[in-house]
Tab-separated table of C-alpha atoms and ligand atoms in Angstrom:
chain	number	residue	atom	x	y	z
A	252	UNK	CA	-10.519	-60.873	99.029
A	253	UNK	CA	-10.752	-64.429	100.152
A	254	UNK	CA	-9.504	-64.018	103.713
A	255	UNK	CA	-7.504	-62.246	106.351
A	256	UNK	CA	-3.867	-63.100	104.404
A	257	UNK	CA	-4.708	-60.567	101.776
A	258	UNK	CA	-5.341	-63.282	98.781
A	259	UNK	CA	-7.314	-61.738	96.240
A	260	UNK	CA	-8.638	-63.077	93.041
A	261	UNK	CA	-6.760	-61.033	90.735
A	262	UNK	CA	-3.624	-63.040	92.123
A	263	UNK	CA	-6.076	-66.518	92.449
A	264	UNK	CA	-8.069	-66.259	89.769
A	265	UNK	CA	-9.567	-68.979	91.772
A	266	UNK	CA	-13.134	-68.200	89.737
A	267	UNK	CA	-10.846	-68.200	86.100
A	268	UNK	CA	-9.252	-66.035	84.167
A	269	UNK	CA	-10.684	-62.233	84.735
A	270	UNK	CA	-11.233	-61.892	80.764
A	271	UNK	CA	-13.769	-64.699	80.893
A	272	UNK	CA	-15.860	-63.217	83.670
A	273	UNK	CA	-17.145	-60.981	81.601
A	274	UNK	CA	-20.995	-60.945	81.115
A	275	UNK	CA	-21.158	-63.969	83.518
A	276	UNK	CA	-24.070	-64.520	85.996
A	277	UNK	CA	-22.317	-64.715	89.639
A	278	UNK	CA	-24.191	-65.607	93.180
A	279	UNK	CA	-22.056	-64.233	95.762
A	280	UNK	CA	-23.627	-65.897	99.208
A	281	UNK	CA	-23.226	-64.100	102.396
A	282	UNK	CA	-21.713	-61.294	100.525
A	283	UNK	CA	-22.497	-58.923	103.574
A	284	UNK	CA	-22.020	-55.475	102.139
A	285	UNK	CA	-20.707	-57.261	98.639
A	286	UNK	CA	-17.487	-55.952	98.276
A	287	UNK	CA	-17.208	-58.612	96.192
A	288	UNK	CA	-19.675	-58.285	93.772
A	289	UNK	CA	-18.635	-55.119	93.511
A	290	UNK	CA	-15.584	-56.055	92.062
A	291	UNK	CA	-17.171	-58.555	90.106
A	292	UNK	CA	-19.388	-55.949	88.587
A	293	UNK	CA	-16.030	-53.921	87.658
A	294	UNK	CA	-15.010	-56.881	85.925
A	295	UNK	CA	-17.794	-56.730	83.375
A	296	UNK	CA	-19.477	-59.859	85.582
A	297	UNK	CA	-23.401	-59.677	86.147
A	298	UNK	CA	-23.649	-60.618	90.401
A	299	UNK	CA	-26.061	-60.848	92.825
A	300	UNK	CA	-25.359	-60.190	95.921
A	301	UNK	CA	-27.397	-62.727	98.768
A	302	UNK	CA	-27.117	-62.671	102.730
A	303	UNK	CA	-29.489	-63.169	105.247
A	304	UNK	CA	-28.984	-60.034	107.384
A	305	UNK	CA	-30.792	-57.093	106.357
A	306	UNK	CA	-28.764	-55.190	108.722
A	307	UNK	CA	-25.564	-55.650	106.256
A	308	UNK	CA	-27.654	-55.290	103.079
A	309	UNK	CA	-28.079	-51.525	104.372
A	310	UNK	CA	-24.712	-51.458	104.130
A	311	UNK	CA	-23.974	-52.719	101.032
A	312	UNK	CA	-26.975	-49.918	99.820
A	313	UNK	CA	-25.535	-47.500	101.712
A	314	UNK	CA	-22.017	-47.594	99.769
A	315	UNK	CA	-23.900	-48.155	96.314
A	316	UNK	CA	-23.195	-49.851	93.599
A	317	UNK	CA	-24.831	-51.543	90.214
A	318	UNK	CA	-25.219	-55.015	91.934
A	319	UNK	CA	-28.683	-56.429	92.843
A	320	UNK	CA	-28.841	-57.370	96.802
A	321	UNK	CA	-30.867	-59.735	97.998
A	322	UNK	CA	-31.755	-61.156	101.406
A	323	UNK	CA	-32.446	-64.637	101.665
A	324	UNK	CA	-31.027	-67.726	103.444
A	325	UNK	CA	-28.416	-69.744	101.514
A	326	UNK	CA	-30.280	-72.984	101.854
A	327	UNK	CA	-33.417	-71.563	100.457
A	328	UNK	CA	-32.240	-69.736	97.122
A	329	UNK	CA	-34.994	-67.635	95.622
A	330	UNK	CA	-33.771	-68.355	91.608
A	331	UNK	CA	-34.889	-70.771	89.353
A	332	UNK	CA	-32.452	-73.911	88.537
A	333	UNK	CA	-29.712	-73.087	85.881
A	334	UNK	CA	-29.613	-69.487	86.587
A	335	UNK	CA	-25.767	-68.481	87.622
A	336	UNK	CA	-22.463	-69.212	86.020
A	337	UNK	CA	-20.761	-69.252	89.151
A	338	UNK	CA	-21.521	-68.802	92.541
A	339	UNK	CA	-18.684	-67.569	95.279
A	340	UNK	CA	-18.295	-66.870	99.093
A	341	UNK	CA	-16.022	-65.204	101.106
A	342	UNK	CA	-16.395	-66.485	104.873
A	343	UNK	CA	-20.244	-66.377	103.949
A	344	UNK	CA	-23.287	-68.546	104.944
A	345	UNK	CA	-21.027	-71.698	105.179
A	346	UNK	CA	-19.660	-71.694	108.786
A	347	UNK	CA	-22.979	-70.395	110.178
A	348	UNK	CA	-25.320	-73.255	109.371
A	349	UNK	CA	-25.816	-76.567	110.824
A	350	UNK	CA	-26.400	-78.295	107.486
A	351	UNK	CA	-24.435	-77.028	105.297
A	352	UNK	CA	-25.067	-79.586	102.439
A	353	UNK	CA	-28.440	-77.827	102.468
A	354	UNK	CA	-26.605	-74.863	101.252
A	355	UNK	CA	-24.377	-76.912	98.763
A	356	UNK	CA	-27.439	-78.661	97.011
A	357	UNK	CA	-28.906	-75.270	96.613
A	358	UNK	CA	-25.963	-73.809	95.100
A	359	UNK	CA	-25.281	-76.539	92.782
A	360	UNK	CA	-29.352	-76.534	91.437
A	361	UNK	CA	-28.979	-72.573	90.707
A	362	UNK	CA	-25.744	-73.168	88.868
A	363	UNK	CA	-25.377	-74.383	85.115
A	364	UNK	CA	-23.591	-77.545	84.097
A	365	UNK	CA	-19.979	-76.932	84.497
A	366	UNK	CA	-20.053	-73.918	86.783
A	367	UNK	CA	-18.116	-73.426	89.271
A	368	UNK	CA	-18.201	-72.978	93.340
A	369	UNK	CA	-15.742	-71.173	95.268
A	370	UNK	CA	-15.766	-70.409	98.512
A	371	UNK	CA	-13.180	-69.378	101.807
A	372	UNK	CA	-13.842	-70.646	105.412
A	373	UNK	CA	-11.822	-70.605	108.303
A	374	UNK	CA	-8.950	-73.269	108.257
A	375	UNK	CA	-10.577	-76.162	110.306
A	376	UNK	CA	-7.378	-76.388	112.163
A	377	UNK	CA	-7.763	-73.089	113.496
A	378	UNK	CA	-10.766	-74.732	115.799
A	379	UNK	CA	-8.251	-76.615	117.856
A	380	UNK	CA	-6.560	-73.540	118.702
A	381	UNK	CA	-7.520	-70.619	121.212
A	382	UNK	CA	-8.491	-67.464	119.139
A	383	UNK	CA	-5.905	-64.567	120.284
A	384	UNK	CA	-3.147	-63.456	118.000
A	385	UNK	CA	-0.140	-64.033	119.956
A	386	UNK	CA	2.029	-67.312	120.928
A	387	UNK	CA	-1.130	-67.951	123.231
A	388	UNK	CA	-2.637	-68.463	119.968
A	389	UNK	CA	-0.301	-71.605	119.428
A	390	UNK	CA	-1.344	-74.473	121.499
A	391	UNK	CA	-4.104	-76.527	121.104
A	392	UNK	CA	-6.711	-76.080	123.351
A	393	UNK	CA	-9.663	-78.358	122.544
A	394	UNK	CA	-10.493	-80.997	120.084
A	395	UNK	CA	-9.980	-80.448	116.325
A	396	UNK	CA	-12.680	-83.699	116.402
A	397	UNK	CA	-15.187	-81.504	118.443
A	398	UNK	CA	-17.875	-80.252	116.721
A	399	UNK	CA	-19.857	-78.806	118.782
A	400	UNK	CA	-20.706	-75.417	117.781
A	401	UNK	CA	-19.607	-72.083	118.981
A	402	UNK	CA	-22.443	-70.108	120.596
A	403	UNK	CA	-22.682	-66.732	122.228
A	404	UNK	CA	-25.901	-66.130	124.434
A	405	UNK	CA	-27.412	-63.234	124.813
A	406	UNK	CA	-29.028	-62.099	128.366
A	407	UNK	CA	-32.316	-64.165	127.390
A	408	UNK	CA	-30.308	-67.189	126.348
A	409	UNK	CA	-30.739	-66.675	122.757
A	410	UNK	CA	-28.453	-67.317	120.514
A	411	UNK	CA	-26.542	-64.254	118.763
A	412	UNK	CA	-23.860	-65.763	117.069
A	413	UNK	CA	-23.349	-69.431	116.176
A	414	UNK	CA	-20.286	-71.196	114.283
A	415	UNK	CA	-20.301	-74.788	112.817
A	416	UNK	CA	-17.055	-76.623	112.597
A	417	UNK	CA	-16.393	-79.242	110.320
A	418	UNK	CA	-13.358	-81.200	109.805
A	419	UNK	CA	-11.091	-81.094	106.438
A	420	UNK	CA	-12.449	-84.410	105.863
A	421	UNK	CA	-16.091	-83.266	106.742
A	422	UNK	CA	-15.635	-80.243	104.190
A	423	UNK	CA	-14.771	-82.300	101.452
A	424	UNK	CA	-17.589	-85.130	101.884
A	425	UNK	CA	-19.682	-82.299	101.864
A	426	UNK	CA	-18.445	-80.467	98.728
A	427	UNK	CA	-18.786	-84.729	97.268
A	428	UNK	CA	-22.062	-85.615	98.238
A	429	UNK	CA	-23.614	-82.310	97.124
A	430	UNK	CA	-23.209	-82.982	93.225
A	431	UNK	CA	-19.764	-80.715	93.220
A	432	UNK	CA	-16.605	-81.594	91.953
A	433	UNK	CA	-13.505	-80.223	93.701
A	434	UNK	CA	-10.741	-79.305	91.578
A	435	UNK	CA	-8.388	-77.447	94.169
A	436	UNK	CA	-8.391	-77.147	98.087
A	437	UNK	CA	-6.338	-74.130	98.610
A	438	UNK	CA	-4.257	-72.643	102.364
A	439	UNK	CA	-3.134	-69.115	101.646
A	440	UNK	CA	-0.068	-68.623	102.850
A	441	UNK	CA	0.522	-65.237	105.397
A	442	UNK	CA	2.259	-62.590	102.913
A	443	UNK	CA	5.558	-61.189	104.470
A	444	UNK	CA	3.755	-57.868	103.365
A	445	UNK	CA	0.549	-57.911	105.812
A	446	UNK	CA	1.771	-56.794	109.174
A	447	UNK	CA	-2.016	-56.210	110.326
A	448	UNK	CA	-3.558	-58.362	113.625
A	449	UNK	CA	-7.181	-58.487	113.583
A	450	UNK	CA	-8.517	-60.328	116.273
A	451	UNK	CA	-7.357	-64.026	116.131
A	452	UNK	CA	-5.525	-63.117	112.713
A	453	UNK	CA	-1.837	-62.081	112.916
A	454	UNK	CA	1.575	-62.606	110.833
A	455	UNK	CA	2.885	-64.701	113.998
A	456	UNK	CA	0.239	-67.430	114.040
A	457	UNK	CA	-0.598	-67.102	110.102
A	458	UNK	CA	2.937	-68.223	108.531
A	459	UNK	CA	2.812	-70.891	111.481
A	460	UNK	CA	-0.713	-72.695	110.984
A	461	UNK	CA	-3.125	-72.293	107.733
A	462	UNK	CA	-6.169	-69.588	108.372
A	463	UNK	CA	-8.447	-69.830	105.644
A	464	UNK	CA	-8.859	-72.993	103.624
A	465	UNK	CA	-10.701	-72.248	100.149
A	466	UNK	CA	-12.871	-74.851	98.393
A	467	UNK	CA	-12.856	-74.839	94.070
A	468	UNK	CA	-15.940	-76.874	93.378
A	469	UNK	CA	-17.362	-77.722	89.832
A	470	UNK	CA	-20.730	-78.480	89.355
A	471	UNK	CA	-20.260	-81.190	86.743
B	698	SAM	C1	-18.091	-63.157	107.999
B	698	SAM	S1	-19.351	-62.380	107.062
B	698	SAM	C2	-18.610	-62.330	105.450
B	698	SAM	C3	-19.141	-61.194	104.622
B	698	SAM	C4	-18.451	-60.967	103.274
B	698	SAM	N1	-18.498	-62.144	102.447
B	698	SAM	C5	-17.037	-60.485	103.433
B	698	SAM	O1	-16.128	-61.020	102.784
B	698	SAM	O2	-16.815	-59.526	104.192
B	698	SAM	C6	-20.567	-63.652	106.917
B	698	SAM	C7	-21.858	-63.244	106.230
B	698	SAM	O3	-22.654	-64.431	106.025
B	698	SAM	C8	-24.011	-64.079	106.254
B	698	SAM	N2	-24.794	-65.291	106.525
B	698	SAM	C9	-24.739	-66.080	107.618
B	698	SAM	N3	-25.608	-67.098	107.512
B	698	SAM	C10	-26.224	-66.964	106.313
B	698	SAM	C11	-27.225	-67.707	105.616
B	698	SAM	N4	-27.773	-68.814	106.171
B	698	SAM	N5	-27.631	-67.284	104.414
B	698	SAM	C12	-27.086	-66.166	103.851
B	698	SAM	N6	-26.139	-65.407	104.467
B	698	SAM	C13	-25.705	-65.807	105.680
B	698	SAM	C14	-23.938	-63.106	107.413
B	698	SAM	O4	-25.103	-62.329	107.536
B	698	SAM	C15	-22.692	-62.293	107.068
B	698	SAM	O5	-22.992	-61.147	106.312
């Protein structure tokens, strides 16, 4: 699943066609408790599941499963260069750190000539907008330009929870100056058949304004 519309790769086939997954080495990054490399695995695909909490590791043990887990940062990959076919992330890694190129230029030295990157953030335009599902949801209430991060604080001041924004046009120079290619930039739209609100996520705002906003990146 790339996001809260519902898009799933068996309609995207955003990584190609399910057949030719098949015995392919994936890195899924941030995979928390790697749903997705779970279906990956189904498919006959070979991934590796890679997030930084341990906490959601445990999880991902907990439900089971033939795919390898293992916890590491995104911009410090523990494989050799050349080692995946394609790599993939679903909300993972990519809004949480500051330099995200970091993460890029790792990605792209793990992957083989010609494989591919996809991955699903948050629509930048969401950032401009307050986060509640309803028509409050619908006005712009702070700079699309701002990008400061989001930070929650716990009683000691640390930080618990950060978010990064980047704009469209910072995403892209990203993807660009990391070695990557992209081939396709692409804004599910919200399915008339998900009625579910989740947090910020409802059918109101989601066939209004674009939620997720996935990158298809070849490493050429
Ligand atoms: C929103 S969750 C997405 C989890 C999963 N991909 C899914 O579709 O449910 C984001 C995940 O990214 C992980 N993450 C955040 N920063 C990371 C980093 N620097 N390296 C690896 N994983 C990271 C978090 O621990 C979390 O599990």
């Amino acid at each position: 699943m790339w996001g809260p519309e519902g898009l799933d790769e068996v309609e995207a086939e955003l990584l190609g066609p399910p057949e030719e997954l098949k015995g392919r080495d994936v890195l899924e990054l941030g995979a928390g408790a790697a749903q997705c490399s779970r279906w990956l695995a189904a498919q006959g695909a070979r991934p590796v599941a890679l997030d930084i909490s341990h906490r959601q590791l445990q999880h991902a043990l907990r439900i089971g499963g033939p795919v390898p887990l293992v916890c590491a940062d995104a911009g410090a990959l523990p494989f050799a260069d050349g080692s995946f076919d394609l790599a993939c992330s679903a909300y993972g890694a990519l809004p949480f750190v500051a330099d995200p190129r970091l993460v890029l230029r790792e990605v792209r030295r793990v992957l083989r000539p010609g494989g591919r990157l996809v991955f699903s953030v948050t629509h930048p335009i969401r950032w401009a907008f307050p986060d509640e599902p309803g028509p409050e949801g619908l006005s712009v209430s702070g700079s699309y330009f701002d990008r400061t991060p989001y930070v929650e604080q716990d009683d000691d001041g640390r930080a618990v929870y950060v978010e990064h924004h980047r704009t469209l046009g910072d995403r892209v120079r990203d993807v660009v100056a990391s070695g990557f290619r992209l081939v396709d930039l692409v804004e599910p739209q919200w399915p008339a058949w998900n009625t579910s609100e989740w947090g910020g996520w409802s059918p109101l705002r989601g066939t209004l304004i674009p939620g997720t906003a996935i990158f298809v990146c070849v490493r050429d």
